Coordinates of C-alpha atoms and ligand atoms in Angstrom, one line a residue:
M3 CA 34.7 -15.0 -30.1
S4 CA 36.1 -12.0 -28.2
Q5 CA 34.6 -10.9 -24.8
K6 CA 33.1 -7.8 -26.5
Q7 CA 31.3 -9.8 -29.2
K8 CA 29.9 -12.2 -26.5
V9 CA 28.4 -9.2 -24.7
D10 CA 27.0 -7.9 -27.9
T11 CA 25.1 -11.1 -28.4
I12 CA 22.6 -9.9 -25.8
K13 CA 21.0 -7.3 -28.0
N14 CA 17.5 -5.8 -27.6
D15 CA 16.8 -6.6 -31.3
K16 CA 14.3 -9.4 -31.1
P17 CA 11.7 -10.8 -28.8
R18 CA 13.1 -13.6 -26.7
A19 CA 11.4 -16.8 -25.6
K20 CA 10.3 -17.0 -22.0
D21 CA 12.8 -19.8 -21.2
D22 CA 15.7 -17.8 -22.6
L23 CA 14.7 -14.8 -20.6
L24 CA 14.4 -16.8 -17.4
A25 CA 17.9 -18.3 -18.0
L26 CA 19.4 -14.8 -18.4
E27 CA 17.4 -13.6 -15.3
A28 CA 18.7 -16.5 -13.3
K29 CA 22.3 -15.6 -14.2
Y30 CA 22.3 -11.8 -14.2
C31 CA 19.4 -10.4 -12.1
S32 CA 19.7 -10.1 -8.3
W33 CA 17.1 -12.3 -6.6
G34 CA 17.0 -9.9 -3.7
D35 CA 13.8 -8.4 -4.7
T36 CA 10.4 -10.1 -4.5
V37 CA 10.2 -11.8 -8.0
H38 CA 11.2 -15.2 -6.6
Y39 CA 8.5 -15.3 -4.0
V40 CA 6.9 -17.6 -6.6
N41 CA 8.4 -20.4 -8.7
N42 CA 8.5 -19.8 -12.4
P43 CA 7.7 -16.1 -12.4
N44 CA 5.4 -14.7 -15.1
I45 CA 6.7 -12.4 -17.8
F46 CA 4.1 -9.9 -19.0
K47 CA 4.1 -8.0 -22.3
R48 CA 1.2 -5.6 -22.3
C49 CA -1.4 -4.2 -20.0
E50 CA -4.7 -2.4 -20.5
G51 CA -7.6 -1.5 -18.1
S52 CA -7.9 -4.4 -15.6
Y53 CA -5.8 -6.8 -17.5
L54 CA -2.2 -8.0 -18.0
Y55 CA -1.2 -10.0 -21.1
D56 CA 1.6 -12.5 -21.4
D57 CA 3.7 -13.4 -24.5
E58 CA 1.1 -15.9 -25.6
G59 CA -1.6 -13.2 -25.4
V60 CA -3.3 -14.9 -22.4
E61 CA -5.4 -12.3 -20.5
F62 CA -4.9 -12.1 -16.8
L63 CA -7.5 -10.3 -14.7
D64 CA -5.5 -8.2 -12.2
L65 CA -7.1 -7.8 -8.8
Q66 CA -4.1 -6.3 -7.2
M67 CA -3.2 -3.5 -9.7
L68 CA 0.5 -3.0 -8.9
Y69 CA -0.2 -3.1 -5.1
S70 CA -2.8 -0.4 -5.6
A71 CA -0.5 1.9 -7.5
C72 CA -2.6 1.6 -10.6
N73 CA -6.0 2.7 -9.3
F74 CA -7.1 4.3 -12.5
G75 CA -6.5 1.2 -14.8
Y76 CA -3.5 0.0 -16.7
A77 CA -2.4 2.2 -19.6
N78 CA -5.1 4.8 -18.8
P79 CA -5.1 6.8 -22.1
R80 CA -5.8 10.1 -20.4
L81 CA -2.9 9.7 -17.9
N82 CA -0.6 8.3 -20.5
N83 CA -1.2 11.2 -22.8
A84 CA -0.4 13.7 -19.9
L85 CA 2.9 11.9 -19.5
K86 CA 3.5 11.9 -23.3
K87 CA 2.7 15.6 -23.5
Q88 CA 5.2 16.3 -20.8
I89 CA 7.9 14.2 -22.5
D90 CA 7.7 16.6 -25.5
T91 CA 7.9 19.8 -23.4
L92 CA 9.8 19.5 -20.2
P93 CA 10.7 15.9 -19.5
Q94 CA 13.6 16.5 -17.2
L95 CA 14.6 19.2 -14.8
A96 CA 17.0 19.3 -11.8
C97 CA 14.8 19.5 -8.8
Q98 CA 16.5 22.6 -7.5
Y99 CA 14.6 24.6 -10.2
L100 CA 10.8 25.1 -10.3
H101 CA 8.3 23.9 -12.8
E102 CA 4.6 24.8 -13.0
E103 CA 3.4 21.2 -12.5
K104 CA 5.2 20.8 -9.2
V105 CA 3.8 24.1 -7.8
L106 CA 0.3 23.4 -9.0
L107 CA 0.3 19.8 -7.7
A108 CA 1.5 20.8 -4.3
S109 CA -1.1 23.6 -4.1
R110 CA -3.9 21.3 -5.1
L111 CA -2.9 18.6 -2.6
A112 CA -2.5 21.1 0.2
Q113 CA -5.8 22.8 -0.6
R114 CA -7.6 19.5 -0.6
A115 CA -6.1 18.6 2.7
E116 CA -7.0 22.0 4.0
R117 CA -10.7 21.5 2.9
T118 CA -10.8 18.0 4.4
F119 CA -8.9 18.6 7.7
E120 CA -9.3 22.4 8.1
E121 CA -5.5 22.5 8.5
K122 CA -3.0 24.6 6.5
G123 CA -0.1 22.5 5.4
R124 CA 2.6 22.0 2.8
V125 CA 3.6 19.2 0.4
H126 CA 7.2 17.9 0.0
F127 CA 8.0 15.5 -2.8
N128 CA 10.3 12.5 -3.2
V129 CA 10.3 9.5 -5.5
G130 CA 9.3 6.3 -3.8
G131 CA 7.1 5.4 -0.8
S132 CA 9.9 4.4 1.5
T133 CA 11.9 7.5 0.8
A134 CA 8.9 9.7 1.6
V135 CA 8.5 7.8 4.8
E136 CA 12.1 8.5 5.5
D137 CA 11.4 12.2 4.9
S138 CA 8.6 12.0 7.3
L139 CA 10.9 10.6 9.9
K140 CA 13.1 13.7 9.4
L141 CA 10.1 15.9 10.1
V142 CA 9.3 14.0 13.2
R143 CA 12.8 14.1 14.6
N144 CA 13.2 17.8 13.7
H145 CA 9.9 18.7 15.4
T146 CA 10.2 16.6 18.5
G147 CA 13.9 16.2 19.0
R148 CA 13.2 12.5 19.5
N149 CA 13.9 9.4 17.4
L150 CA 11.8 6.6 18.7
V151 CA 8.3 5.8 17.3
F152 CA 5.4 3.5 17.8
A153 CA 4.2 1.5 14.8
F154 CA 1.8 -1.4 14.4
M155 CA 2.3 -5.1 14.4
G156 CA 1.5 -6.1 10.9
G157 CA 2.4 -2.6 9.6
Y158 CA 4.4 -2.1 6.4
H159 CA 6.1 1.2 5.6
G160 CA 8.8 0.0 3.2
R161 CA 12.2 -1.6 3.1
T162 CA 15.0 1.0 3.0
I163 CA 17.2 0.8 6.1
A164 CA 15.6 3.5 8.2
V165 CA 12.1 2.4 7.2
S166 CA 12.8 -1.3 7.9
A167 CA 13.1 -0.2 11.5
I168 CA 9.5 0.7 11.6
T169 CA 8.1 -2.0 9.4
S170 CA 7.0 -4.8 11.6
S171 CA 8.5 -7.9 9.9
F172 CA 11.8 -8.9 11.5
R173 CA 12.5 -10.8 8.3
Y174 CA 13.3 -7.5 6.6
R175 CA 15.9 -6.6 9.2
Q176 CA 17.3 -10.0 10.0
H177 CA 20.4 -9.8 7.8
F178 CA 21.1 -6.2 8.1
G179 CA 22.6 -5.5 11.5
H180 CA 21.3 -3.6 14.5
F181 CA 18.4 -1.3 14.2
G182 CA 18.8 1.2 17.0
D183 CA 15.6 3.0 16.1
R184 CA 13.5 -0.1 15.9
A185 CA 9.9 0.9 16.5
M186 CA 7.9 -0.3 19.5
F187 CA 5.2 -2.4 17.8
I188 CA 1.7 -2.2 19.1
P189 CA -1.1 -4.7 18.4
Y190 CA -3.3 -3.5 15.6
P191 CA -7.1 -3.8 15.9
Y192 CA -7.3 -6.9 13.9
C193 CA -10.7 -8.0 15.1
F194 CA -10.9 -11.3 13.2
R195 CA -7.8 -12.5 15.0
C196 CA -7.8 -10.2 18.0
P197 CA -4.3 -10.2 19.5
Y198 CA -5.9 -10.2 22.9
G199 CA -8.4 -13.0 22.2
K200 CA -11.4 -10.6 22.6
K201 CA -14.6 -10.4 20.6
K202 CA -15.3 -7.2 18.6
D203 CA -18.9 -6.8 20.0
S204 CA -17.9 -7.0 23.6
C205 CA -14.3 -5.9 23.9
G206 CA -14.9 -2.3 24.8
M207 CA -11.9 -1.3 22.7
Y208 CA -9.6 -3.3 25.0
C209 CA -6.6 -2.8 22.6
L210 CA -6.9 0.9 23.0
K211 CA -7.1 0.6 26.7
Q212 CA -4.0 -1.6 26.7
F213 CA -2.1 1.1 24.7
E214 CA -3.3 3.8 27.1
K215 CA -2.0 1.7 30.0
L216 CA 1.5 2.1 28.8
F217 CA 1.4 5.7 30.0
E218 CA 0.2 4.9 33.5
T219 CA 3.6 4.6 35.1
E220 CA 7.2 5.4 34.1
Y221 CA 7.9 1.7 34.8
Y222 CA 6.1 0.7 31.6
G223 CA 9.0 2.3 29.8
V224 CA 7.6 5.1 27.6
V225 CA 6.8 8.2 29.6
N226 CA 8.2 10.3 32.4
K227 CA 5.2 10.9 34.6
K228 CA 6.8 13.9 36.4
D229 CA 6.6 16.1 33.3
N230 CA 4.5 13.9 31.0
V231 CA 7.3 13.7 28.5
C232 CA 7.2 10.6 26.3
E233 CA 10.3 8.9 24.8
F234 CA 8.3 8.2 21.6
A235 CA 8.0 11.0 19.0
A236 CA 5.3 9.6 16.7
F237 CA 2.9 6.8 15.9
Y238 CA 3.1 5.5 12.4
I239 CA -0.3 4.1 11.3
E240 CA -2.0 2.7 8.2
S241 CA -5.7 3.3 8.7
I242 CA -6.3 0.1 6.7
Q243 CA -3.3 -2.2 6.9
G244 CA -2.0 -3.0 3.4
T245 CA 0.6 -5.7 3.4
G246 CA -0.8 -6.7 6.8
G247 CA -3.8 -8.0 4.9
Y248 CA -6.3 -5.2 4.3
V249 CA -7.3 -5.2 8.0
I250 CA -10.0 -2.7 8.7
P251 CA -10.2 -1.4 12.3
P252 CA -13.4 -0.4 14.1
R253 CA -14.5 3.1 13.1
E254 CA -13.9 4.7 16.5
Y255 CA -10.4 3.3 16.9
F256 CA -8.2 6.1 15.5
A257 CA -10.1 9.0 17.2
G258 CA -9.4 7.2 20.5
L259 CA -5.8 6.7 19.6
K260 CA -5.3 10.3 18.5
E261 CA -6.7 11.5 21.8
I262 CA -4.2 9.5 23.7
L263 CA -1.3 10.6 21.5
D264 CA -2.3 14.3 21.8
R265 CA -2.0 14.0 25.6
Y266 CA 1.7 13.2 25.3
N267 CA 2.6 15.3 22.2
I268 CA 3.1 12.3 20.1
L269 CA 2.6 12.9 16.4
M270 CA 0.3 10.7 14.3
V271 CA 1.9 9.9 10.9
D272 CA -0.7 8.4 8.5
D273 CA 0.8 6.2 5.8
E274 CA -1.6 6.4 2.9
I275 CA 0.9 5.0 0.3
Q276 CA -1.4 2.1 -0.4
M277 CA -4.8 3.3 0.6
G278 CA -4.7 6.9 -0.7
F279 CA -6.3 8.2 -3.9
F280 CA -9.8 6.7 -3.4
R281 CA -8.8 3.0 -2.9
T282 CA -11.3 3.0 0.0
G283 CA -13.8 5.4 -1.5
K284 CA -12.3 8.5 0.0
F285 CA -9.3 10.4 -1.1
W286 CA -7.5 9.5 2.2
A287 CA -8.6 6.3 4.0
I288 CA -8.2 8.1 7.3
E289 CA -11.2 10.3 6.4
H290 CA -13.4 7.3 7.3
F291 CA -12.2 7.6 10.9
G292 CA -12.8 11.3 11.6
V293 CA -9.2 12.1 12.5
T294 CA -6.7 14.7 11.4
P295 CA -3.2 13.2 11.2
D296 CA -0.1 15.5 11.7
I297 CA 1.7 14.1 8.7
I298 CA 0.4 12.1 5.7
V299 CA 2.7 10.1 3.4
F300 CA 1.6 9.0 0.0
G301 CA 2.8 7.8 -3.4
K302 CA 1.8 4.9 -5.6
A303 CA -1.5 5.9 -7.2
M304 CA -0.6 9.6 -7.3
T305 CA 0.8 8.9 -10.8
N306 CA -1.2 5.8 -11.5
G307 CA 2.0 3.8 -11.2
L308 CA 3.7 5.8 -14.0
N309 CA 6.7 8.0 -13.3
P310 CA 7.5 7.4 -9.6
L311 CA 6.5 10.2 -7.3
S312 CA 5.8 10.3 -3.6
A313 CA 5.2 13.0 -1.1
I314 CA 4.4 14.0 2.4
W315 CA 1.8 16.5 3.6
A316 CA 2.4 18.0 7.0
K317 CA 0.8 20.6 9.2
E318 CA 2.4 24.0 8.8
A319 CA 4.1 24.0 12.2
L320 CA 6.1 20.9 11.2
I321 CA 7.1 21.9 7.7
S322 CA 7.2 25.7 7.3
P323 CA 10.5 27.0 5.8
K324 CA 11.4 28.4 9.3
V325 CA 11.6 24.9 10.8
F326 CA 12.3 22.7 7.7
P327 CA 14.7 24.8 5.7
P328 CA 16.1 24.3 2.1
G329 CA 18.2 21.2 1.8
S330 CA 16.5 19.3 4.6
T331 CA 16.0 16.4 2.1
H332 CA 17.0 15.9 -1.5
S333 CA 16.8 13.3 -4.2
T334 CA 17.8 13.8 -7.9
F335 CA 14.4 12.7 -9.2
S336 CA 12.1 14.1 -6.5
S337 CA 9.3 16.3 -7.9
N338 CA 10.3 15.1 -11.4
P339 CA 8.2 16.8 -14.2
L340 CA 6.9 13.6 -15.7
G341 CA 5.6 12.5 -12.3
T342 CA 4.1 15.8 -11.3
A343 CA 2.4 16.3 -14.8
T344 CA 0.8 12.9 -14.5
A345 CA -0.3 13.5 -11.0
L346 CA -1.9 16.8 -11.9
E347 CA -3.9 14.9 -14.5
V348 CA -4.9 12.4 -11.8
M349 CA -6.1 15.3 -9.7
D350 CA -8.2 16.6 -12.7
L351 CA -9.6 13.1 -13.3
I352 CA -10.6 12.8 -9.7
D353 CA -12.3 16.2 -9.7
E354 CA -14.3 15.3 -12.7
S355 CA -15.3 11.9 -11.4
D356 CA -17.5 10.6 -8.6
F357 CA -15.2 8.0 -7.1
A358 CA -16.7 8.5 -3.7
S359 CA -20.0 6.9 -4.7
E360 CA -18.7 4.7 -7.5
V361 CA -16.0 3.0 -5.4
S362 CA -18.4 2.5 -2.5
K363 CA -21.1 1.0 -4.8
K364 CA -18.6 -1.3 -6.6
G365 CA -17.1 -2.3 -3.3
R366 CA -20.5 -3.2 -1.9
Y367 CA -21.3 -5.3 -5.0
F368 CA -17.9 -7.1 -4.8
I369 CA -18.2 -7.9 -1.1
T370 CA -21.7 -9.2 -1.5
R371 CA -20.4 -11.7 -4.1
L372 CA -17.5 -12.7 -1.9
K373 CA -19.7 -13.1 1.1
A374 CA -21.8 -15.5 -0.9
L375 CA -18.7 -17.5 -1.7
Q376 CA -17.8 -17.5 2.0
K377 CA -21.2 -19.0 2.8
K378 CA -20.4 -21.9 0.4
Y379 CA -16.9 -22.7 1.6
P380 CA -15.8 -23.0 5.2
Q381 CA -12.2 -22.4 4.2
I382 CA -13.0 -18.8 3.5
G383 CA -12.7 -17.6 7.0
D384 CA -13.1 -13.9 6.6
V385 CA -14.2 -11.5 3.9
D386 CA -14.2 -7.7 4.6
G387 CA -13.7 -4.5 2.7
L388 CA -13.8 -0.8 2.6
G389 CA -14.5 0.6 -0.9
L390 CA -12.3 -1.4 -3.3
A391 CA -9.8 -2.5 -0.7
L392 CA -11.1 -6.0 0.0
R393 CA -9.7 -9.0 1.9
I394 CA -10.3 -12.8 1.7
E395 CA -8.7 -14.8 4.4
L396 CA -8.1 -18.5 3.7
C397 CA -8.3 -21.0 6.6
Q398 CA -8.6 -24.7 7.3
K399 CA -12.1 -26.2 7.4
D400 CA -12.6 -24.8 10.9
G401 CA -12.8 -21.3 9.2
Y402 CA -10.1 -19.9 11.5
T403 CA -6.7 -21.7 11.4
P404 CA -4.6 -19.9 8.7
N405 CA -4.2 -21.9 5.5
K406 CA -1.1 -20.6 3.7
E407 CA -0.8 -23.7 1.5
L408 CA -4.2 -23.2 0.1
T409 CA -3.5 -19.5 -0.4
D410 CA -0.3 -20.1 -2.2
A411 CA -1.9 -22.8 -4.4
I412 CA -4.7 -20.4 -5.4
E413 CA -2.2 -17.7 -6.3
Q414 CA -0.1 -20.1 -8.4
I415 CA -3.1 -21.5 -10.2
G416 CA -4.2 -17.9 -11.0
L417 CA -0.8 -17.0 -12.3
S418 CA -0.5 -20.2 -14.4
G419 CA -3.0 -18.6 -16.8
R420 CA -4.9 -21.9 -17.2
L421 CA -8.3 -20.9 -15.9
S422 CA -11.3 -20.9 -18.1
A423 CA -14.1 -19.0 -16.4
G424 CA -15.8 -16.6 -18.8
G425 CA -15.3 -19.1 -21.7
K426 CA -11.7 -18.6 -22.7
R427 CA -8.2 -19.3 -21.3
R428 CA -7.4 -16.8 -18.7
G429 CA -5.3 -16.0 -15.6
L430 CA -5.9 -14.2 -12.4
V431 CA -3.4 -11.9 -10.6
L432 CA -3.8 -11.9 -6.8
D433 CA -1.6 -10.5 -4.1
V434 CA -1.0 -12.4 -0.9
G435 CA -0.7 -10.6 2.4
G436 CA -1.7 -10.9 6.0
Y437 CA 0.1 -11.8 9.2
Y438 CA 0.0 -15.5 8.3
K439 CA 0.3 -15.0 4.5
N440 CA -3.1 -16.5 4.1
A441 CA -5.0 -13.4 3.0
F442 CA -5.7 -12.1 -0.5
T443 CA -5.6 -8.3 -0.6
L444 CA -7.8 -7.3 -3.5
A445 CA -7.1 -3.9 -5.0
P446 CA -8.9 -3.9 -8.4
S447 CA -9.0 -1.0 -10.8
L448 CA -11.4 1.7 -9.6
Y449 CA -12.9 1.4 -13.1
I450 CA -13.7 -2.3 -12.7
T451 CA -17.1 -3.1 -14.0
E452 CA -19.7 -5.3 -12.4
K453 CA -19.1 -7.8 -15.2
E454 CA -15.4 -7.9 -14.4
I455 CA -16.2 -8.3 -10.7
D456 CA -18.3 -11.3 -11.6
L457 CA -15.5 -12.6 -13.8
G458 CA -13.0 -12.1 -10.9
V459 CA -15.2 -14.0 -8.5
D460 CA -15.7 -16.8 -10.9
L461 CA -12.0 -17.1 -11.7
F462 CA -11.3 -17.0 -8.0
E463 CA -13.8 -19.8 -7.3
E464 CA -12.3 -21.9 -10.1
A465 CA -8.8 -21.5 -8.8
F466 CA -10.0 -22.1 -5.2
L467 CA -11.7 -25.4 -6.2
K468 CA -8.7 -26.6 -8.2
A469 CA -6.4 -25.8 -5.3
L470 CA -8.8 -27.7 -2.9
K471 CA -8.8 -30.7 -5.2
G472 CA -5.0 -30.6 -5.4
S473 CA -4.5 -30.3 -1.6
Ligands
LIG20 C1 1.6 1.3 3.3 C2 2.9 1.3 2.5 N1 3.9 2.1 3.0 C3 5.0 2.2 2.3 C4 5.3 1.4 1.2 C5 6.6 1.5 0.5 O1 6.5 2.1 -0.7 P1 7.6 1.8 -1.8 O2 7.5 0.4 -2.2 O3 7.2 2.7 -3.0 O4 8.9 2.2 -1.3 C6 4.3 0.6 0.7 C7 4.5 -0.3 -0.4 O5 3.9 -1.3 -0.7 C8 3.0 0.5 1.4 O6 2.1 -0.3 1.0

């Protein structure tokens, strides 16, 4: 057989068995992405609403929804139709030309921000979350003339080279040389495991005071006291930490932080890539904290996980054409028409819905059920949530020592598709996060029903008990 014929044997002309696909994957796919975080990865065929289906038709309830990119349910017919309509009119366009959907989407997002924060600003598009964070770094450097930034321990902003420098995990930098612009990582207000060993009720916001202390003398290495100039240009925050484990800070934290930053002209950049678009019951999660950031970065759910689109919103002074002129950033697919058309439909859908009260109501119901589980099992050390961003932290019997093994086992059992709660064979899709990789970060569809929440809790309990038995 010639080489050409051999290549032609891999045709897309028939469904392939899972084992065949895995054999091809093992040979030809890079394993440098995150697929092989688990053994025997799942291959899914179809999705709808809150569910994924594998090749045997097993239904998996998804409580992570594409890392919160799919807030409005899988294969949402209305959003899919918007995309299909755009495919038949203007599916492609070089981003140096304008199309209506881009202009309308930017206007609606900027007007929403103006209503919320009473700040005129502009929107600038890109494709992925990390690339939008990169664009925000350009804004920061351009505005301040400085490179260095603060970011949080436990923070996650993506994995491109520039952004790996401000994502907390060293693991993502380890093999890739020196990172001259590595952020200075500040402890996050993670009250269940306070980095300072304090108790939330009595700490008096000790963590904020420790941050403030950095500015007391030039010998702490961040500020020149003679003219109050700080070496750091911005602070990158997630108002709820995503990959860090859906950690929710005290409500007064960010107002206190912003006040300190303003004293030294340090910009606040709010990464809403995971928490934006009503995950927490508000359009932006930062709205819970009464703070106006200088820049907001977003993506994921803007297109419900369909055509990739990301963006930054910034205050006018940072992004007006005078200071951020044409060509400051560019990507072939930024502001692509399929993405902007879908996102416009997302904006309509949001305007016509009442996610503010719906998400809060469902979140309260979900957390009540999870707290009841927590009472039953000492290994569930912490349960918390804001809207439909919920966390379950798995521990040893003492309710505190992180239990990664139990967490991994629950995840694997869920993915095996061999659960039976609800009366038929099912699976459960969970995402593991947290500083000790012992937290489930739950991001269900915002359309999840109470019945599905009950099913999710039952499936979780079943997987949890099986994992306990196996350990
Ligand atoms: C808070 C946050 N920032 C940035 C990113 C990076 O986005 P992307 O994966 O689209 O590059 C993510 C992705 O999970 C995220 O959760």
